Tab-separated table of C-alpha atoms and ligand atoms in Angstrom:
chain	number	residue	atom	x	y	z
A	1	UNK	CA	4.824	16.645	-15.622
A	2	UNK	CA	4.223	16.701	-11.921
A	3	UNK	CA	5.783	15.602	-8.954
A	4	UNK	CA	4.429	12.191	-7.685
A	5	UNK	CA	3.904	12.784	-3.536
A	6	UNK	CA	5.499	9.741	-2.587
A	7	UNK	CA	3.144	8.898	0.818
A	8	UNK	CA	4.617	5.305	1.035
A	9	UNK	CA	7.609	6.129	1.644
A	10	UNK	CA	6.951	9.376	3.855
A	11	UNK	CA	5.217	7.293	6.085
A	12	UNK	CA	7.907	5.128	6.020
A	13	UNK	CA	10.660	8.190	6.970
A	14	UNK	CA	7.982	9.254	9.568
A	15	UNK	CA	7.929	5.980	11.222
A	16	UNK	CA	11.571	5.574	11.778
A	17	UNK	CA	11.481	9.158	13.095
A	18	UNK	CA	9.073	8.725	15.715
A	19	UNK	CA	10.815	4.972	16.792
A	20	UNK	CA	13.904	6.729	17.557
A	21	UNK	CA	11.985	8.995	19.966
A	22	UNK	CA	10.097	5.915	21.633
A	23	UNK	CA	13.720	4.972	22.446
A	24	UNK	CA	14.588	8.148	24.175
A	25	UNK	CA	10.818	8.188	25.711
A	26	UNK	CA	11.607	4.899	27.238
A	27	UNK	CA	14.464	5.439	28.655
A	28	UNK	CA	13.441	8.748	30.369
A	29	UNK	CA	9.756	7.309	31.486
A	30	UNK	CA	10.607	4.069	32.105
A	31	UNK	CA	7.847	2.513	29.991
A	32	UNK	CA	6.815	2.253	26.170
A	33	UNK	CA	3.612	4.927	25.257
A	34	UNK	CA	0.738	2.843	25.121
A	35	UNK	CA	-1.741	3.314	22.413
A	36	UNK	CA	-5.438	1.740	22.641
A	37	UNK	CA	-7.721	0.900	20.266
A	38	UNK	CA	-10.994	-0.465	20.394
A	39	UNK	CA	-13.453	-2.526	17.953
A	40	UNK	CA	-16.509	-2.701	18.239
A	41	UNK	CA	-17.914	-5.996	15.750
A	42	UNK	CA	-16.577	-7.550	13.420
A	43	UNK	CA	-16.597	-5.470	10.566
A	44	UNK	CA	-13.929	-6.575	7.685
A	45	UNK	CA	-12.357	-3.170	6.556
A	46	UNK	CA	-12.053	-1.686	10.423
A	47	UNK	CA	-10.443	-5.113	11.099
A	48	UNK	CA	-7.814	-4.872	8.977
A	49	UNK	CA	-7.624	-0.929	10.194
A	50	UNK	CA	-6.708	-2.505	13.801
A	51	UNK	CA	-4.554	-5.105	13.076
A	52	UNK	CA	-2.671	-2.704	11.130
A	53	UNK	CA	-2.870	-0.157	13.917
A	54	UNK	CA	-1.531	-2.795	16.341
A	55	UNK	CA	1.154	-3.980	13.926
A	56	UNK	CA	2.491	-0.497	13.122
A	57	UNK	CA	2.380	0.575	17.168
A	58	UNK	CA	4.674	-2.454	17.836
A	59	UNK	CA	7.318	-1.643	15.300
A	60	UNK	CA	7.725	1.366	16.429
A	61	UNK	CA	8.223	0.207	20.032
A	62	UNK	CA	4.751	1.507	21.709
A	63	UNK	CA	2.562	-0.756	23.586
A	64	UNK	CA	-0.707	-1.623	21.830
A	65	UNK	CA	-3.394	-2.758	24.046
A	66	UNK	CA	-6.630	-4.144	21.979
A	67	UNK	CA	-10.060	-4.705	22.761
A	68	UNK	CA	-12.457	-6.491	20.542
A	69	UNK	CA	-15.962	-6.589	21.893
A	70	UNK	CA	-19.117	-8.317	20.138
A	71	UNK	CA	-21.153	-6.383	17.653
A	72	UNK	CA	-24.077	-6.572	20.369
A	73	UNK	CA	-22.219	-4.780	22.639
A	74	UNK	CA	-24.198	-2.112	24.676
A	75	UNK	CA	-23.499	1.514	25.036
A	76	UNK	CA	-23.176	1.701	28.631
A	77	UNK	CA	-20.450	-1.504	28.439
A	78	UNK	CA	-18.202	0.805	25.635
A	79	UNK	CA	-18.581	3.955	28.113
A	80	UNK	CA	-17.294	1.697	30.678
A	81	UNK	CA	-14.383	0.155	29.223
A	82	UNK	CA	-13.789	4.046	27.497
A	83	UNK	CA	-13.567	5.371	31.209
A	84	UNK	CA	-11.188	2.813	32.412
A	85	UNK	CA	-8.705	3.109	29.222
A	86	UNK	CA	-9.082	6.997	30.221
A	87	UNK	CA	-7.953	6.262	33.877
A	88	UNK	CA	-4.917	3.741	32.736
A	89	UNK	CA	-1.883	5.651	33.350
A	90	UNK	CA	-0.567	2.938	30.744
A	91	UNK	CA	-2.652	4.482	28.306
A	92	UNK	CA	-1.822	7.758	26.394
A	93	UNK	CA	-3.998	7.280	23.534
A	94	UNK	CA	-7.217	6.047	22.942
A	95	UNK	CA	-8.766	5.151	19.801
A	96	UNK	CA	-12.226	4.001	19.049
A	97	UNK	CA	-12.724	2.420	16.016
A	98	UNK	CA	-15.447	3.847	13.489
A	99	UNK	CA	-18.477	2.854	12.182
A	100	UNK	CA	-19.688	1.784	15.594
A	101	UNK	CA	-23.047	-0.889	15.332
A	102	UNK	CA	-25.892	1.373	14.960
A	103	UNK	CA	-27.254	0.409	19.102
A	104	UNK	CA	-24.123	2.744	20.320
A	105	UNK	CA	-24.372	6.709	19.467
A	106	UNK	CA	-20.471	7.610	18.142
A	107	UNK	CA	-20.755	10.685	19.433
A	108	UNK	CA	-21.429	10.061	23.023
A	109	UNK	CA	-18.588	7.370	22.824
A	110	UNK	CA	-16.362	10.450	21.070
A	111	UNK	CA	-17.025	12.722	24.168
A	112	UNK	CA	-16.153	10.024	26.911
A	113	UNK	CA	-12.773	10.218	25.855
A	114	UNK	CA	-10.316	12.370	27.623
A	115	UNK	CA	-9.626	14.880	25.448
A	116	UNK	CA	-5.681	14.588	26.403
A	117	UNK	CA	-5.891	10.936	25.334
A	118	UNK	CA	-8.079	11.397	21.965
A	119	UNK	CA	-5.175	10.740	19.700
A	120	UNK	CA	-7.721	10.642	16.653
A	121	UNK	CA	-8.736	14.458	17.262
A	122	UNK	CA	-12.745	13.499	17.041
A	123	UNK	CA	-13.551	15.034	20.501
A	124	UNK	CA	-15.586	18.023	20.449
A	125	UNK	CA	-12.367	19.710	22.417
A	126	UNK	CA	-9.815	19.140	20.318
A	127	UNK	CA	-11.816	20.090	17.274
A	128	UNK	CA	-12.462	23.933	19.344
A	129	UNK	CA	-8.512	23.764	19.925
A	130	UNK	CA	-7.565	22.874	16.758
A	131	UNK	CA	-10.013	26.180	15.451
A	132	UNK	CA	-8.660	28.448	18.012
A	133	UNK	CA	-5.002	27.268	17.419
A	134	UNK	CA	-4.316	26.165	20.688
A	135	UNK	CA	-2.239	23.026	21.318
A	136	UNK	CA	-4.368	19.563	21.176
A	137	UNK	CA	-4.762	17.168	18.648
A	138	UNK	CA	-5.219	17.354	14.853
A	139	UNK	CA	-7.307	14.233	12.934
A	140	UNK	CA	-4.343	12.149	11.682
A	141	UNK	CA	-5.798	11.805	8.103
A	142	UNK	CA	-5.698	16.058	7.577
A	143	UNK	CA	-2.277	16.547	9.427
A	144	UNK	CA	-1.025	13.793	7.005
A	145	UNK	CA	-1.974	15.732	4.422
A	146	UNK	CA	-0.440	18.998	5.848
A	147	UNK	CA	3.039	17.187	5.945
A	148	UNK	CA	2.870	16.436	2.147
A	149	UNK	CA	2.030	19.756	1.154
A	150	UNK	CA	4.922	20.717	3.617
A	151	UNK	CA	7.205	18.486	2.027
A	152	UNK	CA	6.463	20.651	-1.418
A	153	UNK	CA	6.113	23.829	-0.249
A	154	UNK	CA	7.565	24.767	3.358
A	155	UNK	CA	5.484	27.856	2.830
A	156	UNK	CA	1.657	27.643	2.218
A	157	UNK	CA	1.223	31.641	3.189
A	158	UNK	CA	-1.257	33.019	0.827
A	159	UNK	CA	-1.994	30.435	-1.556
A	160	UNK	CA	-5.710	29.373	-2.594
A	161	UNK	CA	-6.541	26.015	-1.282
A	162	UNK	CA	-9.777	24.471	-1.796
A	163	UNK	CA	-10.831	21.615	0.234
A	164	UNK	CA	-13.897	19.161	-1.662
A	165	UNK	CA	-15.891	17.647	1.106
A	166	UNK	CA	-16.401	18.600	4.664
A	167	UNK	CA	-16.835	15.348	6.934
A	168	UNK	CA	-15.652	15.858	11.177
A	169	UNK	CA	-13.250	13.583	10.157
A	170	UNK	CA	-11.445	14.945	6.829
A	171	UNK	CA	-12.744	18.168	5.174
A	172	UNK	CA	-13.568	20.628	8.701
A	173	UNK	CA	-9.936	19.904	10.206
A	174	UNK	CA	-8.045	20.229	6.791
A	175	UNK	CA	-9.619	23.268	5.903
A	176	UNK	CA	-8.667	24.442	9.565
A	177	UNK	CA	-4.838	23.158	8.847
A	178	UNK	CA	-5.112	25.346	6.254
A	179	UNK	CA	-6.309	28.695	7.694
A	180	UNK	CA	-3.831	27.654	10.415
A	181	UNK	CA	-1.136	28.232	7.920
A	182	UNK	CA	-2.634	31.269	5.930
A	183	UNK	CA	-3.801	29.800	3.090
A	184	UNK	CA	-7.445	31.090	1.554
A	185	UNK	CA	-9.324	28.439	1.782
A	186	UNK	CA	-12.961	27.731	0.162
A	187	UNK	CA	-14.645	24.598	1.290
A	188	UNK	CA	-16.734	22.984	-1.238
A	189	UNK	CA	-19.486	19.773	-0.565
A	190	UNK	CA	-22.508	18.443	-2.672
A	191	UNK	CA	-24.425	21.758	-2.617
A	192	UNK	CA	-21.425	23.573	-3.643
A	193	UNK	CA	-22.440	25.286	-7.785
A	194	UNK	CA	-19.883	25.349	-10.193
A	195	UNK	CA	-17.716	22.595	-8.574
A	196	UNK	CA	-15.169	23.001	-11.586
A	197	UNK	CA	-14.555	26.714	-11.332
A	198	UNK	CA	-13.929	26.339	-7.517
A	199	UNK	CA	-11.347	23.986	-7.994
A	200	UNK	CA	-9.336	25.816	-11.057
A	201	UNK	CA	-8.781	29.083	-8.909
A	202	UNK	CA	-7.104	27.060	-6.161
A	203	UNK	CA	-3.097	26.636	-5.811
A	204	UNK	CA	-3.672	23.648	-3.470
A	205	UNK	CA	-7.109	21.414	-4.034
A	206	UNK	CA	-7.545	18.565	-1.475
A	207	UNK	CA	-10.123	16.320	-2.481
A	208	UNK	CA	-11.785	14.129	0.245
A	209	UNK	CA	-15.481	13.311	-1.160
A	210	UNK	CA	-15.846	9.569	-1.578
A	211	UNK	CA	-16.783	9.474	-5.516
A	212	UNK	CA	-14.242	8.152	-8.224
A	213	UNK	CA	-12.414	10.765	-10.304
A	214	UNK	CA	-15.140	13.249	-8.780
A	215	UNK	CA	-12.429	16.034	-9.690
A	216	UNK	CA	-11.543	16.546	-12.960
A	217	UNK	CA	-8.044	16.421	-14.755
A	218	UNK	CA	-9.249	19.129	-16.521
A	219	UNK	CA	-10.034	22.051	-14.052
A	220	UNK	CA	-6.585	21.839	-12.531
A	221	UNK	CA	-4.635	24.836	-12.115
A	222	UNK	CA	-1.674	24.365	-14.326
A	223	UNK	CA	0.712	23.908	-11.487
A	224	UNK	CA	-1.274	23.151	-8.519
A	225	UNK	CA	-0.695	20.876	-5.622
A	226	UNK	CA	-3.190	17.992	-5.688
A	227	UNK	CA	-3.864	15.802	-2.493
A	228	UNK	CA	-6.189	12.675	-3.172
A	229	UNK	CA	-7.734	11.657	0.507
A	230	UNK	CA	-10.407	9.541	-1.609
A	231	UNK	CA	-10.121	5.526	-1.172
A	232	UNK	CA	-12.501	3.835	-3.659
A	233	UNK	CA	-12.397	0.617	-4.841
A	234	UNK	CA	-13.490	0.153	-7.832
A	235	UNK	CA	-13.563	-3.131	-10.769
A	236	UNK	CA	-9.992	-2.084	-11.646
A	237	UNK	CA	-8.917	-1.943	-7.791
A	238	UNK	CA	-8.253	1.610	-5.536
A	239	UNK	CA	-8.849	5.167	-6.861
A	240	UNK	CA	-9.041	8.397	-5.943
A	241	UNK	CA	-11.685	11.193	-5.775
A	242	UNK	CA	-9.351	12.487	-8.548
A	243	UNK	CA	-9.573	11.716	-12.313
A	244	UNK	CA	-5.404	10.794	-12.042
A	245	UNK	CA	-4.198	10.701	-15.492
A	246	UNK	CA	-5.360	13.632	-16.188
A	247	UNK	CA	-4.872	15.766	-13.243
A	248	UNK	CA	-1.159	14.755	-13.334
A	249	UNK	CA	-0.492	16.426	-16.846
A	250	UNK	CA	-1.894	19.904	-15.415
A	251	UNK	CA	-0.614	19.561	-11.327
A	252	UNK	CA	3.041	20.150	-10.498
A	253	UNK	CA	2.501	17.595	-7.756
A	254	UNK	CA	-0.084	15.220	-7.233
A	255	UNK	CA	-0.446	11.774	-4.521
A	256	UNK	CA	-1.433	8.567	-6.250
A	257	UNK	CA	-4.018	6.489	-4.497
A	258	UNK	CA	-2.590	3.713	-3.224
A	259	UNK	CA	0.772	5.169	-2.209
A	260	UNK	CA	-0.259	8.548	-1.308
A	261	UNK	CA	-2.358	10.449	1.674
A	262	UNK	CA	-3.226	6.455	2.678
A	263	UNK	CA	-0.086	5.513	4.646
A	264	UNK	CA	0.549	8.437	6.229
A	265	UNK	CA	-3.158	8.535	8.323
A	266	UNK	CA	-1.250	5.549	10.905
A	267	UNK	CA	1.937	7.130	10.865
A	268	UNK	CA	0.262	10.148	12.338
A	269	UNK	CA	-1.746	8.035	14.431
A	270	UNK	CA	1.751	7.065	15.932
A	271	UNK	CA	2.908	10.181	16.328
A	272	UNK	CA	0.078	11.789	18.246
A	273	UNK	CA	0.536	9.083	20.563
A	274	UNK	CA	4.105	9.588	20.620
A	275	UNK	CA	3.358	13.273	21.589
A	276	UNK	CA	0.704	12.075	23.715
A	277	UNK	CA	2.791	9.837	26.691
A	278	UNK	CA	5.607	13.014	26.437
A	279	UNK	CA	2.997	15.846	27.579
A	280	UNK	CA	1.708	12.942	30.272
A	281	UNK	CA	4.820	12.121	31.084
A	282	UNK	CA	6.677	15.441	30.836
A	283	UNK	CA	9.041	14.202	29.197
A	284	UNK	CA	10.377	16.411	25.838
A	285	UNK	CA	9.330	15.147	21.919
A	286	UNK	CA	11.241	17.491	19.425
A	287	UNK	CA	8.194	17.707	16.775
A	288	UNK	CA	10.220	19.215	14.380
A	289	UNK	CA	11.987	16.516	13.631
A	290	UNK	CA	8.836	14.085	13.391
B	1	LIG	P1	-17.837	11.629	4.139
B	1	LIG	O1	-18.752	10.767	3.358
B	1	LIG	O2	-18.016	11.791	5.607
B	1	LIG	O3	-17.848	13.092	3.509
B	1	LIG	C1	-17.866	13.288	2.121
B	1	LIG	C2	-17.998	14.762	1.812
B	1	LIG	O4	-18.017	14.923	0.407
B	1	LIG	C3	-19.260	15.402	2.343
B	1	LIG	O5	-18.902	16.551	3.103
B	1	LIG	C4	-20.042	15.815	1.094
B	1	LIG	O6	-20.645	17.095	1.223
B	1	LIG	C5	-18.980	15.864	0.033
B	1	LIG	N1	-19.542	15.508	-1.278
B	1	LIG	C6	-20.306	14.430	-1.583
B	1	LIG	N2	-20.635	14.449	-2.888
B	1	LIG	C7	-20.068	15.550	-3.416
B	1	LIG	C8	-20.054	16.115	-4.705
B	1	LIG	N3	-20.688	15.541	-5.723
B	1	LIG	N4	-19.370	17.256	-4.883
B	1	LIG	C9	-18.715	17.845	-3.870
B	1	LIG	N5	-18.687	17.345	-2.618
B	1	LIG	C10	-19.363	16.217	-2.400
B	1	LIG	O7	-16.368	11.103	3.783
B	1	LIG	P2	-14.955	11.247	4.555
B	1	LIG	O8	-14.964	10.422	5.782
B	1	LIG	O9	-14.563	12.666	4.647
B	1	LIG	O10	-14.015	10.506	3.487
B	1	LIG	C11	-13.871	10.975	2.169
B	1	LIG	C12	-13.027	9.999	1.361
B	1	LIG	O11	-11.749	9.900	1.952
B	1	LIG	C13	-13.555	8.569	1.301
B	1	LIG	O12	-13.233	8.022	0.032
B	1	LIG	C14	-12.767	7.858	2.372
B	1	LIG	O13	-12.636	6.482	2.101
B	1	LIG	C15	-11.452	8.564	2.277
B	1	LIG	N6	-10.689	8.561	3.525
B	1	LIG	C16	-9.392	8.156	3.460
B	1	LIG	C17	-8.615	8.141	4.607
B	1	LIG	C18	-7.183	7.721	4.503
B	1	LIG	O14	-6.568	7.873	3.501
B	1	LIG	N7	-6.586	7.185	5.516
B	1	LIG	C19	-9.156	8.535	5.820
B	1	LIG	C20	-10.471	8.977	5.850
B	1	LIG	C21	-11.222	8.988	4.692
């Protein structure tokens, strides 16, 4: 039976890492990196997001700096307050919260950040860097997934990956992370024919689509590597995009939902801040051993 990706408590490991680094950051910069986030309204689910952003930041020894404005707020006010978080030495990441109230455009707000402080990896830049494989920074949610499959095979050279769904935020970047390593990879969406024989050719299926048990147990690859992104919450509570019970008796390893790619997307979060202030502040972060 497969492997059960224990996210929880790679977070977890990941968390300590980076804390220890904060330490020798501190010491060597003479401050804390700083990590800002900003909410726009009041909506429930992206305020839990930031307090739990905030929370996590603190314990591992970064400075949070929050700013909740009203649901009204204008455009031209979030542009303002975007351009002063980008000229805050303080400040090496910046972090808008999504959905934004329909009055702002997400994009514009995406593109006012300084690239070099766009510890989320939305802007435009960062996307072209992460596609040319230069140096920037990766969408936390993806590279959390990339450390998982890591964590089961150091090598992903050759294998057939298939990533369901293509979102800015999710699908584009992982299937990127994935070329980046040398996997084949076939992106599939809601146009994509033949869903199930897409996903039984692949050695490595990452399914981030939004729909309950979208992917079946069935059209596993008996031994693939199965990465649930999906966050649904159903009558029963949270599921995946994958049918579970079922996928687990075909996968050799598989990520439950709760406990699986979910923990790891702030854990990244802290350690592209983390890598952040050291580029800013020239000071050395050993990566490998994040
Ligand atoms: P999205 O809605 O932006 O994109 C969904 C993608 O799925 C689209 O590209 C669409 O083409 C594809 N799709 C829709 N129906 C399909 C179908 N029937 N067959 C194949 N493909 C189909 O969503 P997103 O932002 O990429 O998020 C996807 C899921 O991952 C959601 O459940 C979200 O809650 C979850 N998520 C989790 C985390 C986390 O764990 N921290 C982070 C981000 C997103």
């Amino acid at each position: 039976s497969a492997t059960i990706i224990d996210g929880k408590a790679f977070a977890a490991g990941l968390r300590t890492r980076i804390a220890t680094q904060v330490v020798t950051f501190r010491d060597a910069a003479g401050r804390a990196p700083g990590l800002a986030v900003v909410l726009v309204g009041e909506d429930p689910a992206s305020s839990v997001y930031v307090r739990s952003k905030g929370k996590a930041t603190r314990e591992a020894g970064m400075e949070s700096f929050e700013h909740r404005l009203p649901a009204d707020t204008d455009q031209a006010t979030l542009l303002a307050l975007v351009e002063q978080l980008n000229a805050d030495p303080t400040v090496d990441g910046i972090l808008v919260q999504l959905p934004l109230p329909g009055q702002i455009d997400a994009q514009a707000v995406i593109q006012a950040i300084d690239p070099d402080k766009d510890v989320d990896g939305f802007h435009p830049v960062n996307a072209g860097r992460l596609a040319t494989g230069v140096e920037g920074f990766v969408p936390c949610t993806p590279l959390g997934c990339l450390m998982l499959l890591k964590s089961i095979h150091p090598s992903l050279s050759g294998m057939d990956a298939v990533v369901v769904g293509r979102s800015n935020i999710v699908g584009k970047p992982m299937a990127q992370l994935l070329l980046g390593e040398s996997c084949t990879v076939t992106v599939a969406h809601s146009r994509t024919r033949n869903l199930a024989e897409v996903v039984g050719r692949a050695d490595i299926v990452v399914a981030a689509v939004g729909v309950p048990g979208l992917v079946k147990g069935e059209w596993i690859k008996p031994g693939a590597s199965v990465i649930d992104v999906g966050i649904n919450r159903i009558e029963t509570g949270l599921v995946g995009d994958v049918e579970y019970d079922a996928a687990a008796e075909r996968a050799g390893a598989i990520t439950p939902v709760p406990g699986g790619v979910g923990p790891m997307t702030i854990a990244v979060l802290l350690r592209n801040t983390l890598v952040s202030a050291g580029r800013r502040e020239g000071v050395a972060i050993d990566q490998t051993a994040l």
